[in-house]
Coordinates of C-alpha atoms and ligand atoms in Angstrom, one line a residue:
M231 CA 2.9 80.0 112.3
G232 CA 0.9 83.1 111.8
E233 CA 0.1 84.4 107.9
P234 CA 1.9 86.3 106.7
R235 CA 2.5 89.8 106.3
R236 CA 1.6 90.9 102.8
H237 CA 3.8 93.7 101.1
D238 CA 3.9 94.6 97.1
V239 CA 7.2 95.1 98.0
V240 CA 10.0 94.4 100.8
V241 CA 13.2 96.2 101.2
I242 CA 16.2 94.7 102.6
G243 CA 18.3 97.0 104.4
A244 CA 18.0 100.5 105.7
G245 CA 21.5 101.9 104.8
V246 CA 21.6 104.3 102.0
S247 CA 19.9 102.7 99.5
G248 CA 17.7 101.1 101.1
I249 CA 16.2 104.4 102.9
Y250 CA 15.9 106.6 99.1
Q251 CA 14.1 102.9 98.0
I252 CA 11.4 102.7 100.8
K253 CA 11.0 107.1 99.5
R254 CA 10.1 106.4 96.2
L255 CA 8.2 103.3 96.8
V256 CA 5.8 105.1 99.3
D257 CA 5.9 108.0 96.8
L258 CA 4.6 105.5 93.9
G259 CA 1.6 104.5 96.5
L260 CA 3.0 101.0 96.9
D261 CA 2.8 99.1 99.7
A262 CA 6.1 98.5 101.5
V263 CA 7.9 98.0 104.4
V264 CA 12.0 97.6 105.1
L265 CA 13.1 94.6 106.7
E266 CA 16.7 96.1 109.1
A267 CA 18.7 93.5 110.6
D268 CA 19.9 96.2 112.9
D269 CA 18.0 97.9 115.8
D270 CA 17.7 101.4 113.7
L271 CA 18.8 103.0 110.2
G272 CA 22.0 103.9 109.1
G273 CA 23.7 99.9 107.3
T274 CA 27.1 101.5 106.9
W275 CA 26.9 104.5 109.2
Y276 CA 25.2 102.9 112.0
R277 CA 27.6 99.9 112.4
N278 CA 31.3 101.4 111.8
R279 CA 31.5 103.5 115.0
Y280 CA 35.2 102.8 115.0
P281 CA 37.3 106.1 115.8
G282 CA 38.6 108.6 112.7
C283 CA 35.7 106.6 110.5
R284 CA 34.8 109.1 108.0
F285 CA 33.7 108.4 104.2
D286 CA 36.4 109.5 101.6
S287 CA 34.1 111.5 99.3
E288 CA 33.5 114.9 99.5
S289 CA 30.7 115.5 101.5
Y290 CA 28.4 116.7 99.5
T291 CA 28.9 114.9 96.5
Y292 CA 28.3 111.7 99.2
G293 CA 24.5 113.0 100.3
Y294 CA 21.5 112.5 98.2
S295 CA 20.2 114.8 95.4
F296 CA 16.7 113.9 94.9
S297 CA 15.3 117.0 97.1
K298 CA 16.2 120.4 96.7
E299 CA 14.5 120.7 100.5
L300 CA 17.2 118.0 101.9
L301 CA 20.5 119.8 99.9
D302 CA 19.0 124.0 100.6
E303 CA 18.9 122.7 103.9
W304 CA 21.9 120.7 105.5
H305 CA 25.0 121.5 106.4
W306 CA 28.0 119.3 105.9
K307 CA 30.7 120.7 108.5
E308 CA 33.9 119.1 107.4
R309 CA 34.9 118.9 103.4
F310 CA 34.8 114.8 104.3
S311 CA 32.1 114.2 107.0
S312 CA 32.6 111.8 110.0
Q313 CA 31.0 108.7 111.0
P314 CA 28.6 110.7 113.8
E315 CA 27.6 113.1 111.3
N316 CA 26.5 110.7 108.7
L317 CA 24.0 109.1 110.7
R318 CA 22.8 112.0 111.9
Y319 CA 21.8 113.4 108.0
L320 CA 20.4 110.0 107.7
N321 CA 18.2 110.1 110.5
H322 CA 16.8 114.2 108.9
V323 CA 17.1 112.8 105.9
A324 CA 13.9 110.0 107.5
D325 CA 12.7 112.3 109.4
L326 CA 12.2 114.8 106.7
F327 CA 10.2 112.3 104.3
D328 CA 8.7 110.3 107.7
L329 CA 10.1 107.0 106.4
R330 CA 10.4 105.4 110.2
R331 CA 7.0 104.4 109.6
H332 CA 8.0 102.3 106.7
M333 CA 10.8 100.6 108.5
R334 CA 10.9 98.1 111.2
F335 CA 14.4 97.2 112.3
G336 CA 15.2 94.0 114.4
A337 CA 13.9 92.1 111.3
R338 CA 16.9 89.9 110.1
V339 CA 15.8 87.7 106.8
E340 CA 16.8 84.3 107.1
R341 CA 15.2 82.9 104.1
M342 CA 13.7 83.6 101.3
T343 CA 12.1 81.7 99.2
W344 CA 10.1 82.0 95.7
D345 CA 6.6 80.8 95.4
E346 CA 6.2 80.4 91.2
D347 CA 2.8 79.8 91.3
E348 CA 1.6 83.0 93.8
C349 CA 4.4 84.8 92.2
V350 CA 5.4 86.2 95.2
W351 CA 9.0 85.8 97.5
H352 CA 8.0 84.5 101.4
L353 CA 10.3 85.6 104.0
T354 CA 11.1 84.1 107.6
L355 CA 12.9 86.6 109.8
A356 CA 15.3 85.0 112.8
D357 CA 12.4 86.2 115.3
G358 CA 10.2 83.5 113.2
D359 CA 7.8 85.9 111.7
T360 CA 7.4 85.6 107.8
Y361 CA 6.7 88.2 105.2
A362 CA 5.2 87.4 101.6
A363 CA 5.9 89.9 98.6
R364 CA 5.5 90.8 95.0
F365 CA 9.1 92.2 95.2
V366 CA 12.0 92.1 97.0
V367 CA 14.6 94.7 96.9
A368 CA 17.6 94.1 98.6
S369 CA 19.8 97.1 99.6
L370 CA 22.5 94.8 101.8
G371 CA 25.4 96.9 101.4
P372 CA 28.1 96.1 99.7
L373 CA 30.5 96.2 103.4
S374 CA 28.2 94.9 105.6
T375 CA 29.4 91.2 106.4
P376 CA 32.7 91.8 108.3
T377 CA 35.0 89.1 108.3
L378 CA 37.2 87.5 110.9
P379 CA 40.5 86.0 111.2
S380 CA 41.2 82.5 112.7
Y381 CA 44.0 82.4 115.0
E382 CA 44.5 80.2 117.5
G383 CA 43.4 80.7 121.2
M384 CA 40.9 83.9 119.7
D385 CA 38.6 82.9 122.3
D386 CA 41.1 83.1 125.5
F387 CA 41.8 86.0 125.5
A388 CA 40.9 88.5 129.0
G389 CA 40.7 91.6 127.4
E390 CA 38.3 93.3 125.2
A391 CA 38.1 92.4 121.2
F392 CA 36.0 93.2 118.6
H393 CA 35.9 93.6 115.2
T394 CA 35.6 97.7 114.2
F395 CA 32.6 97.0 112.4
H396 CA 30.9 95.6 116.0
W397 CA 32.4 98.8 117.5
P398 CA 30.3 99.6 120.8
T399 CA 28.0 101.5 121.0
E400 CA 28.9 103.1 124.6
P401 CA 32.2 105.0 124.6
V402 CA 35.4 102.0 125.1
E403 CA 37.7 103.8 127.4
L404 CA 41.4 103.7 125.1
A405 CA 43.4 106.0 127.2
G406 CA 45.9 104.2 129.2
R407 CA 45.6 101.1 127.4
R408 CA 47.1 98.6 125.4
V409 CA 45.6 98.5 121.4
G410 CA 46.5 96.1 119.0
V411 CA 44.7 96.9 115.8
I412 CA 45.1 93.9 113.0
G413 CA 44.8 95.4 109.8
T414 CA 45.7 98.0 107.3
G415 CA 43.0 98.5 105.0
A416 CA 41.1 101.5 104.9
T417 CA 39.6 100.6 108.3
G418 CA 42.3 100.0 110.1
I419 CA 44.5 103.1 108.3
Q420 CA 41.5 105.7 109.9
V421 CA 41.7 103.8 113.5
I422 CA 45.7 103.8 113.7
A423 CA 45.9 107.1 112.8
E424 CA 42.8 108.8 114.8
I425 CA 44.2 106.6 118.2
A426 CA 47.7 106.5 118.0
D427 CA 48.3 109.8 120.7
Q428 CA 45.2 108.9 122.7
V429 CA 46.3 105.1 123.8
A430 CA 49.5 104.0 126.0
E431 CA 51.1 101.2 123.8
L432 CA 49.6 100.8 120.2
K433 CA 50.7 97.5 118.0
V434 CA 50.0 97.0 114.4
F435 CA 49.9 93.9 113.6
Q436 CA 50.6 94.4 109.7
R437 CA 50.3 91.9 107.2
R438 CA 50.7 93.2 103.7
P439 CA 50.8 97.3 103.8
N440 CA 48.2 99.2 101.8
W441 CA 48.9 102.3 99.3
S442 CA 47.6 105.6 101.7
S443 CA 47.4 109.2 100.6
P444 CA 47.0 112.5 102.0
L445 CA 42.9 113.4 102.4
N446 CA 43.8 116.9 103.1
N447 CA 40.1 117.1 105.2
G448 CA 39.0 120.5 106.9
P449 CA 35.7 122.3 107.5
I450 CA 33.3 124.0 105.5
S451 CA 32.1 127.3 106.8
E452 CA 28.7 128.8 106.1
D453 CA 30.0 130.6 103.3
E454 CA 31.3 127.5 101.9
M455 CA 28.2 125.8 102.3
A456 CA 26.1 128.6 100.9
E457 CA 28.5 128.3 97.2
I458 CA 28.1 124.8 97.3
R459 CA 24.3 125.0 97.7
D460 CA 24.4 127.6 94.8
R461 CA 26.6 124.9 92.8
Y462 CA 24.7 121.4 93.5
D463 CA 23.1 120.9 90.0
E464 CA 26.7 121.5 88.0
I465 CA 28.7 119.0 90.9
F466 CA 26.0 116.5 90.3
A467 CA 26.6 116.8 86.4
N468 CA 30.3 116.7 87.7
C469 CA 30.4 113.7 88.8
A470 CA 27.3 112.2 86.4
A471 CA 30.3 113.1 83.7
S472 CA 32.6 111.0 85.7
P473 CA 33.7 107.1 85.6
G474 CA 33.8 106.9 89.8
G475 CA 31.0 109.6 90.5
F476 CA 33.4 112.3 91.6
E477 CA 33.9 116.0 90.6
H478 CA 37.3 115.3 90.0
V479 CA 38.2 114.6 86.6
P480 CA 40.9 112.1 85.0
R481 CA 43.2 113.5 83.0
W482 CA 45.4 111.8 79.7
G483 CA 48.7 111.8 78.1
F484 CA 51.0 110.8 80.6
W485 CA 53.9 109.5 78.3
D486 CA 53.3 113.6 76.8
H487 CA 54.8 114.9 80.0
T488 CA 58.4 115.0 81.5
A489 CA 59.1 113.1 84.5
E490 CA 59.5 116.6 86.0
E491 CA 56.0 118.0 84.7
R492 CA 54.7 115.2 85.8
R493 CA 56.3 115.1 89.2
A494 CA 54.5 119.0 89.6
I495 CA 51.4 117.1 88.9
W496 CA 52.0 114.9 91.6
D497 CA 53.3 117.3 94.3
E498 CA 49.4 119.7 93.7
L499 CA 47.5 116.6 93.5
Y500 CA 49.2 115.0 96.6
A501 CA 48.2 117.8 98.6
S502 CA 44.4 118.3 97.1
P503 CA 41.4 116.6 99.5
G504 CA 40.0 113.6 98.7
F505 CA 40.8 110.8 95.6
A506 CA 42.3 113.6 93.4
I507 CA 45.2 111.9 94.0
L508 CA 44.0 108.9 92.0
V509 CA 41.1 110.0 89.4
A510 CA 42.5 113.1 88.6
N511 CA 45.3 111.4 87.9
F512 CA 46.6 110.4 84.3
G513 CA 44.2 107.4 83.2
E514 CA 47.4 105.6 82.3
I515 CA 47.9 104.5 85.8
F516 CA 45.4 102.0 85.6
F517 CA 46.3 100.4 82.2
D518 CA 50.5 101.1 82.1
E519 CA 52.7 99.5 84.5
A520 CA 55.3 101.8 83.7
A521 CA 53.1 104.5 84.3
N522 CA 51.5 103.0 87.3
R523 CA 55.6 102.3 88.8
E524 CA 56.7 105.4 88.4
L525 CA 54.0 106.6 90.1
S526 CA 53.9 103.9 92.4
D527 CA 58.1 105.2 93.5
Y528 CA 56.3 108.3 93.5
I529 CA 54.5 107.7 96.8
A530 CA 56.9 105.8 97.7
D531 CA 59.6 108.3 98.1
R532 CA 56.6 110.9 99.9
I533 CA 56.3 107.5 102.7
R534 CA 59.9 108.3 103.2
A535 CA 60.3 111.8 103.5
R536 CA 57.2 110.8 106.2
V537 CA 58.6 108.3 108.3
D538 CA 61.4 108.7 110.7
D539 CA 62.8 105.4 110.7
P540 CA 63.8 104.4 107.3
V541 CA 62.9 100.7 108.2
V542 CA 59.6 100.6 109.3
A543 CA 59.2 103.8 105.8
E544 CA 60.2 100.4 103.9
K545 CA 57.6 98.4 105.3
L546 CA 55.3 100.6 104.9
I547 CA 55.7 100.1 101.4
P548 CA 54.0 98.1 99.8
R549 CA 55.8 95.6 97.0
D550 CA 53.3 93.2 96.0
H551 CA 50.8 95.8 93.9
G552 CA 51.2 99.1 92.4
F553 CA 50.0 102.6 93.9
G554 CA 46.1 102.8 93.4
L555 CA 45.2 98.9 92.5
Q556 CA 43.0 98.1 95.2
R557 CA 40.8 99.7 96.9
L558 CA 43.0 103.4 98.1
P559 CA 42.8 104.5 101.9
L560 CA 43.1 107.7 102.1
E561 CA 44.9 109.3 105.4
T562 CA 45.4 111.9 108.0
N563 CA 48.7 111.7 109.4
Y564 CA 48.8 107.9 109.6
F565 CA 52.5 107.3 108.1
E566 CA 53.3 110.0 111.4
A567 CA 52.0 107.8 113.9
Y568 CA 54.6 105.5 113.0
N569 CA 57.4 108.4 114.5
R570 CA 55.5 107.6 117.8
D571 CA 57.3 106.1 120.8
N572 CA 53.9 104.6 121.9
V573 CA 53.8 103.2 118.2
E574 CA 55.1 99.7 117.5
L575 CA 54.6 98.5 113.7
V576 CA 55.1 94.1 113.9
D577 CA 55.3 93.1 110.6
L578 CA 53.9 89.7 110.0
S579 CA 55.8 89.1 107.1
D580 CA 58.6 89.1 109.2
T581 CA 57.1 87.4 113.0
P582 CA 53.6 85.8 111.7
I583 CA 51.0 85.3 114.2
E584 CA 51.5 82.4 116.5
R585 CA 48.3 82.2 118.3
F586 CA 46.3 84.6 121.4
T587 CA 46.6 84.2 124.6
P588 CA 44.5 86.0 127.4
T589 CA 47.0 88.8 127.7
G590 CA 47.8 89.2 124.2
I591 CA 49.1 88.8 120.8
Q592 CA 51.6 85.8 120.3
T593 CA 54.3 86.2 117.2
T594 CA 57.2 84.4 116.0
G595 CA 59.1 87.5 117.5
A596 CA 57.8 88.4 120.6
H597 CA 54.5 88.0 122.9
H598 CA 52.7 91.7 122.5
E599 CA 50.7 92.5 125.9
L600 CA 47.9 94.6 125.4
D601 CA 44.5 95.4 126.9
V602 CA 42.5 95.9 123.4
I603 CA 42.2 94.3 120.3
V604 CA 40.4 95.8 117.6
Y605 CA 40.2 93.7 114.3
A606 CA 40.4 95.9 111.0
T607 CA 40.0 92.8 108.9
G608 CA 37.5 93.8 106.3
F609 CA 34.0 91.9 104.7
D610 CA 33.2 89.6 102.5
A611 CA 32.4 92.0 100.7
I612 CA 29.4 92.0 98.0
T613 CA 28.4 89.1 97.6
G614 CA 28.6 88.1 101.6
A615 CA 25.1 89.6 102.5
Y616 CA 23.5 87.5 100.0
D617 CA 25.4 84.3 101.0
R618 CA 24.5 84.5 104.4
I619 CA 20.5 84.3 103.4
D620 CA 19.2 81.1 102.4
I621 CA 17.5 82.5 99.5
R622 CA 16.0 80.1 97.4
G623 CA 14.6 80.7 93.7
V624 CA 12.8 78.8 91.0
D625 CA 13.7 75.1 91.0
G626 CA 14.8 75.8 94.7
T627 CA 19.0 76.2 94.2
T628 CA 20.2 79.0 96.8
L629 CA 21.5 82.2 95.5
A630 CA 25.1 80.9 97.3
E631 CA 25.1 78.0 95.4
K632 CA 24.4 79.6 91.4
W633 CA 27.2 82.4 92.7
R634 CA 29.9 79.6 94.6
D635 CA 32.4 80.7 91.9
G636 CA 31.9 84.4 91.8
P637 CA 28.4 86.4 90.8
R638 CA 26.9 86.5 88.1
T639 CA 23.6 89.4 87.3
Y640 CA 22.0 91.4 84.6
V641 CA 23.8 94.6 85.3
G642 CA 24.0 93.8 89.0
V643 CA 20.4 94.3 90.1
L644 CA 18.7 91.3 88.3
T645 CA 20.0 87.8 89.0
R646 CA 18.1 84.2 86.6
G647 CA 16.2 82.0 88.3
F648 CA 15.6 84.5 91.3
P649 CA 12.8 86.4 89.5
N650 CA 11.0 89.7 91.4
L651 CA 14.6 90.4 93.3
F652 CA 16.0 93.2 92.7
M653 CA 19.7 94.5 94.3
V654 CA 20.6 98.2 94.8
A655 CA 24.2 98.4 95.2
G656 CA 24.6 94.6 93.7
P657 CA 27.4 92.3 92.6
Q658 CA 28.1 93.9 88.6
S659 CA 27.2 97.4 89.1
V660 CA 29.4 100.4 90.0
S661 CA 28.0 101.1 93.7
G662 CA 31.7 99.4 94.4
S663 CA 33.5 101.2 92.3
T664 CA 32.1 104.2 93.0
N665 CA 31.0 107.6 94.8
F666 CA 28.3 105.1 96.6
P667 CA 25.3 107.4 96.5
R668 CA 25.5 108.4 93.2
A669 CA 25.1 105.2 92.5
I670 CA 22.9 104.0 94.2
E671 CA 20.6 106.5 93.2
T672 CA 20.8 105.2 89.3
G673 CA 20.3 101.8 91.0
V674 CA 17.1 102.3 93.2
D675 CA 15.8 104.7 90.1
W676 CA 16.3 102.1 87.9
V677 CA 14.7 99.2 89.8
T678 CA 12.2 101.9 90.7
D679 CA 11.0 102.8 87.0
L680 CA 11.1 98.5 86.2
I681 CA 8.6 97.6 89.4
E682 CA 6.3 100.7 88.1
H683 CA 6.8 99.0 84.6
A684 CA 5.6 95.7 85.7
A685 CA 2.7 96.9 88.0
Q686 CA 1.3 99.2 85.7
R687 CA 1.7 96.5 82.8
G688 CA -0.1 93.1 85.5
H689 CA 3.1 91.8 85.0
R690 CA 3.6 89.4 88.0
R691 CA 6.9 88.1 87.1
V692 CA 10.3 89.8 86.4
E693 CA 13.7 87.8 85.1
A694 CA 16.8 88.3 83.5
E695 CA 17.3 86.6 80.6
S696 CA 19.8 83.6 80.2
D697 CA 21.6 85.2 77.6
A698 CA 21.7 88.8 78.9
E699 CA 23.1 87.7 82.1
Q700 CA 26.5 86.3 80.1
E701 CA 26.7 89.7 77.9
W702 CA 26.6 91.3 81.2
V703 CA 28.5 89.1 83.0
D704 CA 31.2 89.0 79.3
E705 CA 31.0 92.8 79.6
V706 CA 32.0 92.7 83.5
V707 CA 34.8 90.7 82.9
R708 CA 36.0 93.0 80.2
A709 CA 35.9 95.7 82.0
H710 CA 38.2 94.1 84.6
E711 CA 40.5 92.5 82.6
R712 CA 41.5 95.8 81.3
L713 CA 43.3 97.1 84.7
L714 CA 46.1 96.8 86.2
F715 CA 44.4 95.8 89.5
R716 CA 42.5 92.6 87.7
R717 CA 45.9 91.0 89.5
S718 CA 45.7 92.3 92.7
K719 CA 44.5 91.0 96.2
G720 CA 41.3 93.5 97.7
W721 CA 38.3 92.7 97.7
F722 CA 37.7 94.5 94.4
T723 CA 39.2 91.4 93.4
G724 CA 36.9 89.5 95.6
Y725 CA 39.9 88.7 98.0
N726 CA 39.8 87.8 101.6
S727 CA 41.8 85.5 102.9
N728 CA 39.3 84.7 105.7
V729 CA 36.6 83.2 104.0
A730 CA 36.5 79.7 101.8
G731 CA 36.4 80.3 98.2
H732 CA 37.9 83.5 98.3
Q733 CA 41.4 83.1 98.1
E734 CA 44.3 84.3 96.7
G735 CA 43.9 83.3 93.3
Q736 CA 39.6 83.1 92.6
V737 CA 39.3 85.8 91.3
R738 CA 35.7 87.0 91.5
Y739 CA 33.8 89.4 89.5
Q740 CA 32.7 91.7 91.8
A741 CA 31.8 95.4 90.5
Y742 CA 31.3 96.7 87.3
F743 CA 34.7 98.7 86.1
G744 CA 33.3 100.3 83.1
G745 CA 32.9 103.9 84.9
A746 CA 29.2 104.6 85.9
P747 CA 28.5 107.4 82.3
R748 CA 28.9 103.8 80.1
Y749 CA 26.6 102.2 83.0
R750 CA 24.1 104.3 83.3
D751 CA 23.9 104.8 79.0
K752 CA 23.7 100.3 79.6
V753 CA 21.0 100.4 82.2
D754 CA 18.8 103.4 80.7
E755 CA 18.9 102.1 76.8
I756 CA 18.0 99.0 78.0
A757 CA 15.4 100.3 79.7
A758 CA 14.6 102.4 76.8
D759 CA 14.2 99.1 75.0
G760 CA 11.6 97.8 76.8
Y761 CA 13.8 96.4 79.5
R762 CA 15.5 94.6 76.9
G763 CA 17.2 90.9 78.0
I764 CA 14.4 90.9 80.9
D765 CA 11.2 88.4 80.6
L766 CA 8.0 90.2 81.9
S767 CA 5.0 87.8 82.0
Ligands
LIG82 P1 40.3 95.6 104.2 O1 40.5 97.2 102.7 O2 39.9 94.4 103.1 O3 41.2 95.1 104.9 C1 41.7 94.3 105.9 C2 42.8 94.0 106.3 O4 43.0 93.4 107.7 C3 44.0 94.2 105.2 O5 45.5 94.7 105.5 C4 44.3 92.5 105.7 O6 45.5 91.8 105.0 C5 44.1 92.1 107.1 N1 43.8 90.6 107.7 C6 43.0 90.0 107.0 N2 43.1 89.2 107.8 C7 43.5 89.0 108.5 C8 44.7 88.2 109.3 N3 44.6 87.0 109.5 N4 45.9 88.4 109.8 C9 46.5 89.3 109.6 N5 46.0 90.7 108.7 C10 44.6 89.9 108.3 O7 38.9 96.5 105.0 P2 39.1 97.4 105.5 O8 40.1 98.2 105.5 O9 37.8 97.5 106.9 O10 38.0 98.2 103.9 C11 37.1 97.9 103.6 C12 36.5 99.0 102.3 O11 35.6 99.7 103.4 C13 37.3 99.6 101.5 O12 38.6 99.3 100.9 C14 36.5 100.8 101.8 O13 35.8 100.6 100.3 C15 35.6 101.0 102.8 N6 36.2 101.4 104.2 C16 36.3 103.3 103.5 C17 36.1 104.0 104.3 C18 35.9 105.1 103.6 O14 34.9 105.7 102.9 N7 37.0 106.4 104.5 C19 36.9 103.0 105.4 C20 36.8 102.6 105.8 C21 36.3 101.4 105.2 P3 45.7 92.0 103.9 O15 45.8 92.4 103.2 O16 47.5 90.7 104.1 O17 44.8 90.5 102.9

């Protein structure tokens, strides 16, 4: 093995956060490189090419805010932009700022070892190449480690089968084919709605239904885009002031209104774009069971009104959690898909999967003949990408060991025992719980300032203090425990039935739910206080 390539900073991952991170580091004049496992940039938007893939943040609140030039020239074509356009956007950003030359693709980091004598990280890639860097910024993405179920005979299936995250780059022929989709989270709901009228037969294998409400997407004309451009300062200020990082503003006073007044408000919100129904709703729905139940009953009636077969409608209504208490998927004609003759809901709670066969899926009720199986089965969220790198800190302990029962961090950026490793969109930050790019800009800016602070003062080592880390974990737990979703089964609470240690009942405090403004205040205070809680030496 030759000499490692040496850099001031290695950034891992060229997704939404890695792209902005390298921009900031290069602007500072630091010698930085991005190592990206995939063969091109884009992260989530490079990988998730499944039909129907789009974000459910308003496009103009999702784009980067840091460059007026970029804001002035980019035209978002839809209110909620789709994967191909999002990938074009990220490529455009990289080209505009000439960032590609700082990125290396096909560079999967497999091991990272802290060298206490030199105060550097040594990184080893899957191809054997080695790097050494004073600082490492992990921009690994919260939803970048897909997980599969483990049913008997999965490998025997002779048709095409793939996880939505690994949707092939070449077009997949679906017309005239019998397709099975496993999973009804945000991804499954998008795929199902999009392909229902394209395929010969669609079988939806649903274990638990999810609440879902209309996205209410639409085009953005040249004129509207011009108005948006004029309003960008206001838009980003609104996002910064809201707990979720959106323009939607929560209201309070659920019980001050009559039931009729509440229904009138919900009628309006149900017809409004994006997450309005969730985050412009009464804040009480997240804390007060009776309030949440009333809203859930309202949404259930909406589902009943949209699904022709009352038996199917009841199967699509969640009973185990209230509306908005797991990450809410937004949909376009999802419920109407079940009114089609070629679509069948296979309720796995009635008829569980027994095994896969060469020609399909055998449940306890029937054998379903399939040509294509789509796994929309989700991710080892937030900590999964960290667990898959062998990261060894000061005493040789791995990060996966430290986080076995759940992550422990200081403001979601640092974790004790792993100096000079900074996480952007990391566990226990607000990235998982709010409009992603708004939160990553906070994270990247904060990490960049900290690196600059350390570099200017000649500090070689930056590590969270033990007490400070414990205080942050306590804050994360407090914020989590106040909310009704603390009892729900979703990736917000660390649940994934396909990952050991993440099954039901083993709550992991994965994200900070205190809201983006509170988070920003906290990290700003820490910086203003000379990076309180961080040992700089
Ligand atoms: P998910 O929400 O975790 O849903 C996974 C689905 O697969 C669930 O319905 C789950 O059922 C099912 N499943 C898992 N293992 C199974 C098994 N062994 N047998 C049968 N069913 C199984 O994952 P996702 O839909 O990929 O969404 C993850 C996150 O990605 C979202 O919450 C969102 O944050 C993000 N996302 C965003 C967008 C967007 O912006 N519009 C779109 C897609 C995804 P159980 O519930 O019973 O476990």
